[in-house]
């Protein structure tokens, strides 16, 4: 009998966001069975590569859907009217990915729980979103996340900044004087532009870059970006977020480019020359399991190259040769 998920607003939702490590594999296998039975595109792909559910007994058996399918197909599990459609930013030369979201409540629960795990109670923070390229679009998952966290922070100075460098500079100085814990989350080119014009000594502010130059600047390595921001803004480390349009969860790095996932998200690496083989030497191309993606696809083969690190950390070391520039992917080392 096919496995069926409980009501999304009930048992299953509670299960994935309170998941214990020992439960992950079985929960992922159950999710795969559900999505195989309700996602036509994913089922066709799984059959084409010879990995139907009866042949999948472990995480390493599950087929990962190439991320490019989100550009060419409607990747959904079940029939529903989406509450939102997230779209990647891309460039004028690329086709954008589209993620059809059945329940915004699931997305909000995912990023709220993830933020709490990594950064604590949101009301302790002033949150500033410096996301000019994303604010110019109405269908960015990153803007939705930042907007909700800004509202939940309930801080008078929390908010978005487009290109108001001088206003941002003054606000950060005021918050520093008050010793207010502040999160400045910004697109990479915006942070670099700001740091070129304004020097600060931030002791109570976390600077988080989301990656992506989008043709606005010459591409820098991650190390170059972080070194420049640390020197200009006076921070000891630069945090990063690893997320993308096709996911409903995010991994975070508190410096040195090492990311960690929340309990319902996991990264595996596949062999570059064999997409069905999980790499066993600690380096390869990133596969992401995101159990919050219940009603799209939880098993995504990205175009990002990576390395595994201790304690289930991972590092993003660049893009595969034929991949498009991605809004939230990190730069090549």
Short mmCIF file of C-alpha atoms in Angstrom, two decimals:
data_model
loop_
_atom_site.label_atom_id
_atom_site.label_comp_id
_atom_site.label_asym_id
_atom_site.label_seq_id
_atom_site.Cartn_x
_atom_site.Cartn_y
_atom_site.Cartn_z
CA UNK A 1 0.00 0.00 0.00
CA UNK A 2 1.47 3.39 -0.99
CA UNK A 3 2.70 5.55 1.87
CA UNK A 4 0.55 8.63 2.43
CA UNK A 5 1.56 11.72 4.38
CA UNK A 6 -0.63 12.84 7.26
CA UNK A 7 -2.31 16.24 7.05
CA UNK A 8 0.35 18.86 6.33
CA UNK A 9 -0.88 21.10 9.14
CA UNK A 10 -0.87 18.22 11.61
CA UNK A 11 1.31 15.22 12.37
CA UNK A 12 3.71 15.35 9.43
CA UNK A 13 4.51 19.04 9.81
CA UNK A 14 5.18 18.51 13.51
CA UNK A 15 7.29 15.45 12.73
CA UNK A 16 9.77 16.99 10.31
CA UNK A 17 10.40 20.11 12.40
CA UNK A 18 10.98 18.03 15.52
CA UNK A 19 13.00 15.36 13.77
CA UNK A 20 15.59 13.34 15.65
CA UNK A 21 18.78 12.34 13.83
CA UNK A 22 17.93 8.65 14.12
CA UNK A 23 14.61 9.25 12.34
CA UNK A 24 15.98 11.08 9.31
CA UNK A 25 16.62 8.17 6.96
CA UNK A 26 13.28 6.47 7.51
CA UNK A 27 11.44 9.78 7.20
CA UNK A 28 13.29 10.55 3.97
CA UNK A 29 12.41 7.13 2.53
CA UNK A 30 8.74 7.68 3.42
CA UNK A 31 8.87 11.09 1.75
CA UNK A 32 10.37 9.53 -1.35
CA UNK A 33 7.57 6.96 -1.60
CA UNK A 34 4.97 9.72 -1.25
CA UNK A 35 6.58 11.92 -3.87
CA UNK A 36 7.12 9.03 -6.28
CA UNK A 37 3.38 8.34 -6.09
CA UNK A 38 2.28 11.96 -6.44
CA UNK A 39 4.91 13.72 -8.54
CA UNK A 40 4.69 12.63 -12.17
CA UNK A 41 7.94 14.28 -13.30
CA UNK A 42 9.91 12.86 -10.39
CA UNK A 43 8.43 9.38 -10.87
CA UNK A 44 9.32 9.44 -14.56
CA UNK A 45 12.87 10.42 -13.72
CA UNK A 46 13.17 7.77 -11.00
CA UNK A 47 11.94 5.10 -13.40
CA UNK A 48 14.25 6.31 -16.16
CA UNK A 49 17.31 5.91 -13.94
CA UNK A 50 16.10 2.59 -12.52
CA UNK A 51 15.44 3.77 -8.96
CA UNK A 52 11.76 3.14 -8.11
CA UNK A 53 10.91 2.86 -4.38
CA UNK A 54 11.21 -0.93 -4.28
CA UNK A 55 14.90 -0.55 -5.14
CA UNK A 56 15.56 2.16 -2.54
CA UNK A 57 16.44 0.93 0.95
CA UNK A 58 18.73 3.76 2.09
CA UNK A 59 19.41 7.46 1.52
CA UNK A 60 22.10 6.64 -1.00
CA UNK A 61 19.60 4.72 -3.16
CA UNK A 62 17.13 7.61 -3.55
CA UNK A 63 17.38 9.38 -6.92
CA UNK A 64 17.98 13.13 -6.80
CA UNK A 65 16.10 15.21 -9.37
CA UNK A 66 18.42 17.50 -11.39
CA UNK A 67 17.72 21.07 -10.37
CA UNK A 68 17.27 22.15 -13.98
CA UNK A 69 13.87 20.42 -13.99
CA UNK A 70 12.55 23.39 -12.01
CA UNK A 71 13.26 25.50 -15.11
CA UNK A 72 11.50 23.25 -17.61
CA UNK A 73 8.72 21.52 -15.64
CA UNK A 74 6.15 22.14 -12.95
CA UNK A 75 7.68 20.11 -10.13
CA UNK A 76 4.81 19.40 -7.70
CA UNK A 77 3.66 16.48 -5.60
CA UNK A 78 -0.12 16.37 -5.83
CA UNK A 79 -2.66 18.72 -7.37
CA UNK A 80 -3.11 22.08 -5.67
CA UNK A 81 -3.43 25.80 -6.17
CA UNK A 82 -0.13 27.24 -4.94
CA UNK A 83 -0.17 29.91 -2.27
CA UNK A 84 3.02 31.31 -3.80
CA UNK A 85 5.30 30.78 -6.76
CA UNK A 86 8.94 31.54 -6.01
CA UNK A 87 11.13 32.38 -8.99
CA UNK A 88 14.91 32.53 -9.23
CA UNK A 89 16.49 35.82 -10.21
CA UNK A 90 18.80 34.50 -12.93
CA UNK A 91 20.08 36.83 -15.64
CA UNK A 92 18.67 38.05 -18.93
CA UNK A 93 20.37 35.09 -20.60
CA UNK A 94 18.98 32.38 -18.33
CA UNK A 95 15.64 30.63 -17.82
CA UNK A 96 14.42 31.09 -14.26
CA UNK A 97 13.41 28.28 -11.93
CA UNK A 98 9.89 28.26 -10.53
CA UNK A 99 8.92 26.66 -7.23
CA UNK A 100 5.19 26.14 -6.67
CA UNK A 101 4.54 26.37 -2.93
CA UNK A 102 1.39 24.71 -1.63
CA UNK A 103 1.69 25.98 1.94
CA UNK A 104 3.48 29.17 2.95
CA UNK A 105 3.01 28.00 6.55
CA UNK A 106 5.53 25.21 5.90
CA UNK A 107 8.08 27.64 4.45
CA UNK A 108 7.66 30.06 7.35
CA UNK A 109 7.95 27.28 9.90
CA UNK A 110 11.12 26.07 8.21
CA UNK A 111 13.00 29.37 8.18
CA UNK A 112 11.72 30.39 11.61
CA UNK A 113 12.86 27.14 13.19
CA UNK A 114 16.13 27.29 11.29
CA UNK A 115 16.84 30.84 12.43
CA UNK A 116 16.04 29.93 16.02
CA UNK A 117 18.41 26.96 15.91
CA UNK A 118 21.35 28.98 14.61
CA UNK A 119 20.71 32.47 16.02
CA UNK A 120 18.27 32.18 18.90
CA UNK A 121 15.14 34.21 19.58
CA UNK A 122 14.35 36.58 16.72
CA UNK A 123 13.05 39.32 19.06
CA UNK A 124 16.58 39.71 20.43
CA UNK A 125 17.69 41.04 17.05
CA UNK A 126 17.41 44.07 14.85
CA UNK A 127 17.26 42.64 11.33
CA UNK A 128 18.27 44.65 8.30
CA UNK A 129 17.73 43.33 4.80
CA UNK A 130 20.10 44.84 2.24
CA UNK A 131 18.83 43.00 -0.82
CA UNK A 132 18.51 45.47 -3.70
CA UNK A 133 18.35 42.99 -6.56
CA UNK A 134 15.79 40.85 -4.74
CA UNK A 135 13.61 43.73 -3.57
CA UNK A 136 13.13 44.69 -7.20
CA UNK A 137 11.23 41.42 -7.71
CA UNK A 138 7.97 40.31 -6.11
CA UNK A 139 8.54 36.54 -6.09
CA UNK A 140 11.77 36.09 -4.15
CA UNK A 141 11.76 33.49 -1.39
CA UNK A 142 14.68 35.31 0.27
CA UNK A 143 12.68 38.55 0.50
CA UNK A 144 9.73 36.67 2.01
CA UNK A 145 12.02 35.17 4.64
CA UNK A 146 13.74 38.46 5.47
CA UNK A 147 10.44 40.34 5.58
CA UNK A 148 8.90 37.88 8.04
CA UNK A 149 11.97 37.92 10.30
CA UNK A 150 12.01 41.73 10.19
CA UNK A 151 8.38 41.80 11.34
CA UNK A 152 8.93 39.21 14.04
CA UNK A 153 11.95 41.05 15.42
CA UNK A 154 9.61 43.91 16.40
CA UNK A 155 12.57 46.28 16.45
CA UNK A 156 11.94 49.86 15.37
CA UNK A 157 15.06 49.94 13.17
CA UNK A 158 14.47 46.58 11.47
CA UNK A 159 13.68 46.91 7.79
CA UNK A 160 14.77 46.77 4.17
CA UNK A 161 17.23 49.04 2.43
CA UNK A 162 17.39 49.32 -1.35
CA UNK A 163 20.35 51.53 -2.32
CA UNK A 164 20.32 53.93 0.67
CA UNK A 165 23.97 53.54 1.65
CA UNK A 166 24.14 56.65 3.79
CA UNK A 167 20.96 55.79 5.70
CA UNK A 168 22.24 52.26 6.30
CA UNK A 169 25.57 53.64 7.51
CA UNK A 170 23.88 55.95 10.02
CA UNK A 171 21.51 53.21 11.23
CA UNK A 172 24.35 50.76 11.86
CA UNK A 173 26.29 53.41 13.79
CA UNK A 174 23.25 54.11 15.96
CA UNK A 175 22.66 50.42 16.65
CA UNK A 176 26.33 49.89 17.51
CA UNK A 177 26.23 52.76 19.98
CA UNK A 178 23.28 51.06 21.68
CA UNK A 179 25.10 47.68 21.62
CA UNK A 180 22.08 46.23 19.86
CA UNK A 181 22.43 42.73 18.38
CA UNK A 182 21.95 43.26 14.67
CA UNK A 183 21.83 40.98 11.64
CA UNK A 184 22.72 42.64 8.34
CA UNK A 185 21.74 40.17 5.61
CA UNK A 186 22.73 41.30 2.16
CA UNK A 187 23.34 40.25 -1.41
CA UNK A 188 27.08 40.07 -2.02
CA UNK A 189 27.45 42.83 -4.60
CA UNK A 190 25.39 45.19 -2.42
CA UNK A 191 27.53 44.55 0.65
CA UNK A 192 30.71 45.10 -1.37
CA UNK A 193 29.38 48.35 -2.83
CA UNK A 194 28.42 49.56 0.65
CA UNK A 195 31.73 48.54 2.22
CA UNK A 196 33.69 50.33 -0.49
CA UNK A 197 32.02 53.61 0.43
CA UNK A 198 31.70 53.26 4.22
CA UNK A 199 34.10 51.92 6.81
CA UNK A 200 32.75 50.68 10.15
CA UNK A 201 33.87 48.82 13.25
CA UNK A 202 30.95 46.49 13.90
CA UNK A 203 31.13 44.69 17.23
CA UNK A 204 27.45 43.90 17.77
CA UNK A 205 26.46 43.19 14.17
CA UNK A 206 26.56 39.95 12.19
CA UNK A 207 27.12 40.47 8.48
CA UNK A 208 25.57 37.68 6.39
CA UNK A 209 26.05 37.43 2.64
CA UNK A 210 23.68 35.48 0.45
CA UNK A 211 26.02 35.16 -2.52
CA UNK A 212 25.56 36.19 -6.13
CA UNK A 213 27.11 38.98 -8.19
CA UNK A 214 24.49 38.85 -10.97
CA UNK A 215 26.79 40.55 -13.43
CA UNK A 216 26.92 43.65 -11.23
CA UNK A 217 30.60 43.27 -10.41
CA UNK A 218 33.61 41.18 -11.31
CA UNK A 219 33.25 37.80 -9.61
CA UNK A 220 35.42 37.40 -6.53
CA UNK A 221 36.24 34.26 -4.62
CA UNK A 222 34.49 33.76 -1.31
CA UNK A 223 37.75 34.37 0.50
CA UNK A 224 38.24 37.70 -1.29
CA UNK A 225 34.69 38.77 -0.45
CA UNK A 226 34.99 37.84 3.20
CA UNK A 227 38.43 39.36 3.65
CA UNK A 228 37.28 42.63 2.11
CA UNK A 229 34.10 42.83 4.22
CA UNK A 230 35.99 41.97 7.41
CA UNK A 231 38.57 44.69 6.73
CA UNK A 232 36.05 47.37 5.81
CA UNK A 233 33.26 46.60 8.30
CA UNK A 234 35.38 45.53 11.26
CA UNK A 235 33.75 42.12 11.76
CA UNK A 236 35.75 39.07 12.80
CA UNK A 237 33.89 36.76 10.43
CA UNK A 238 31.28 36.91 7.69
CA UNK A 239 28.28 34.61 7.94
CA UNK A 240 26.63 33.07 4.90
CA UNK A 241 23.31 31.53 3.96
CA UNK A 242 22.99 28.59 1.57
CA UNK A 243 19.51 28.56 0.14
CA UNK A 244 17.83 28.63 -3.24
CA UNK A 245 14.49 29.07 -4.93
CA UNK A 246 14.00 25.31 -5.22
CA UNK A 247 14.37 24.72 -1.45
CA UNK A 248 12.24 25.71 1.53
CA UNK A 249 15.12 25.39 4.02
CA UNK A 250 18.49 27.07 4.49
CA UNK A 251 21.90 26.08 5.78
CA UNK A 252 24.07 28.64 7.56
CA UNK A 253 27.76 29.33 8.02
CA UNK A 254 29.15 31.41 10.87
CA UNK A 255 32.44 31.93 9.04
CA UNK A 256 35.09 30.13 6.94
CA UNK A 257 32.43 28.95 4.51
CA UNK A 258 31.44 25.83 6.47
CA UNK A 259 27.67 25.32 6.40
CA UNK A 260 25.43 23.34 8.73
CA UNK A 261 21.87 22.20 8.06
CA UNK A 262 18.83 22.14 10.32
CA UNK A 263 17.71 18.60 11.35
CA UNK A 264 15.22 18.23 8.47
CA UNK A 265 17.81 19.07 5.80
CA UNK A 266 20.87 17.09 4.72
CA UNK A 267 23.62 17.33 2.12
CA UNK A 268 25.14 14.34 0.31
CA UNK A 269 27.73 14.50 -2.45
CA UNK A 270 27.50 12.63 -5.74
CA UNK A 271 30.24 11.63 -8.12
CA UNK A 272 30.80 14.16 -10.88
CA UNK A 273 30.87 11.50 -13.61
CA UNK A 274 28.09 9.30 -12.17
CA UNK A 275 25.01 11.17 -10.89
CA UNK A 276 23.59 8.06 -9.22
CA UNK A 277 26.67 7.26 -7.17
CA UNK A 278 27.21 8.98 -3.82
CA UNK A 279 30.81 10.13 -3.45
CA UNK A 280 32.76 8.44 -0.67
CA UNK A 281 35.89 10.60 -0.66
CA UNK A 282 34.33 13.72 0.84
CA UNK A 283 34.13 15.79 -2.35
CA UNK A 284 31.69 15.91 -5.27
CA UNK A 285 28.54 17.65 -6.47
CA UNK A 286 25.97 18.67 -3.87
CA UNK A 287 22.71 16.75 -3.46
CA UNK A 288 20.25 18.29 -1.01
CA UNK A 289 17.52 16.55 0.96
CA UNK A 290 14.97 19.09 2.19
CA UNK A 291 12.06 17.43 3.96
CA UNK A 292 10.21 20.75 4.06
CA UNK A 293 9.81 20.35 0.28
CA UNK A 294 6.99 17.89 0.89
CA UNK A 295 4.80 19.10 -1.95
CA UNK A 296 7.48 19.67 -4.60
CA UNK A 297 10.60 17.47 -4.49
CA UNK A 298 12.71 16.84 -1.39
CA UNK A 299 15.65 15.32 -3.28
CA UNK A 300 17.49 17.80 -5.48
CA UNK A 301 20.76 17.41 -7.40
CA UNK A 302 22.27 20.89 -7.49
CA UNK A 303 25.01 22.22 -9.76
CA UNK A 304 27.24 23.23 -6.85
CA UNK A 305 30.52 21.43 -6.15
CA UNK A 306 31.25 20.81 -2.49
CA UNK A 307 33.28 19.13 0.21
CA UNK A 308 32.04 17.44 3.37
CA UNK A 309 33.40 18.71 6.68
CA UNK A 310 33.31 17.28 10.23
CA UNK A 311 30.08 17.25 12.26
CA UNK A 312 27.95 17.08 9.09
CA UNK A 313 29.21 20.39 7.82
CA UNK A 314 29.78 21.08 4.14
CA UNK A 315 31.62 23.59 2.01
CA UNK A 316 30.60 24.99 -1.37
CA UNK A 317 33.65 25.26 -3.61
CA UNK A 318 32.13 26.43 -6.88
CA UNK A 319 29.75 25.57 -9.69
CA UNK A 320 29.91 22.84 -12.27
CA UNK A 321 31.10 24.03 -15.65
CA UNK A 322 27.71 24.15 -17.38
CA UNK A 323 25.59 25.56 -14.58
CA UNK A 324 23.89 28.95 -14.67
CA UNK A 325 24.83 31.71 -12.28
CA UNK A 326 22.58 31.26 -9.26
CA UNK A 327 21.26 33.93 -6.95
CA UNK A 328 22.03 32.30 -3.62
CA UNK A 329 24.93 30.08 -4.57
CA UNK A 330 28.34 31.00 -3.30
CA UNK A 331 31.27 32.02 -5.39
CA UNK A 332 34.01 29.75 -6.64
CA UNK A 333 37.08 29.43 -4.47
#
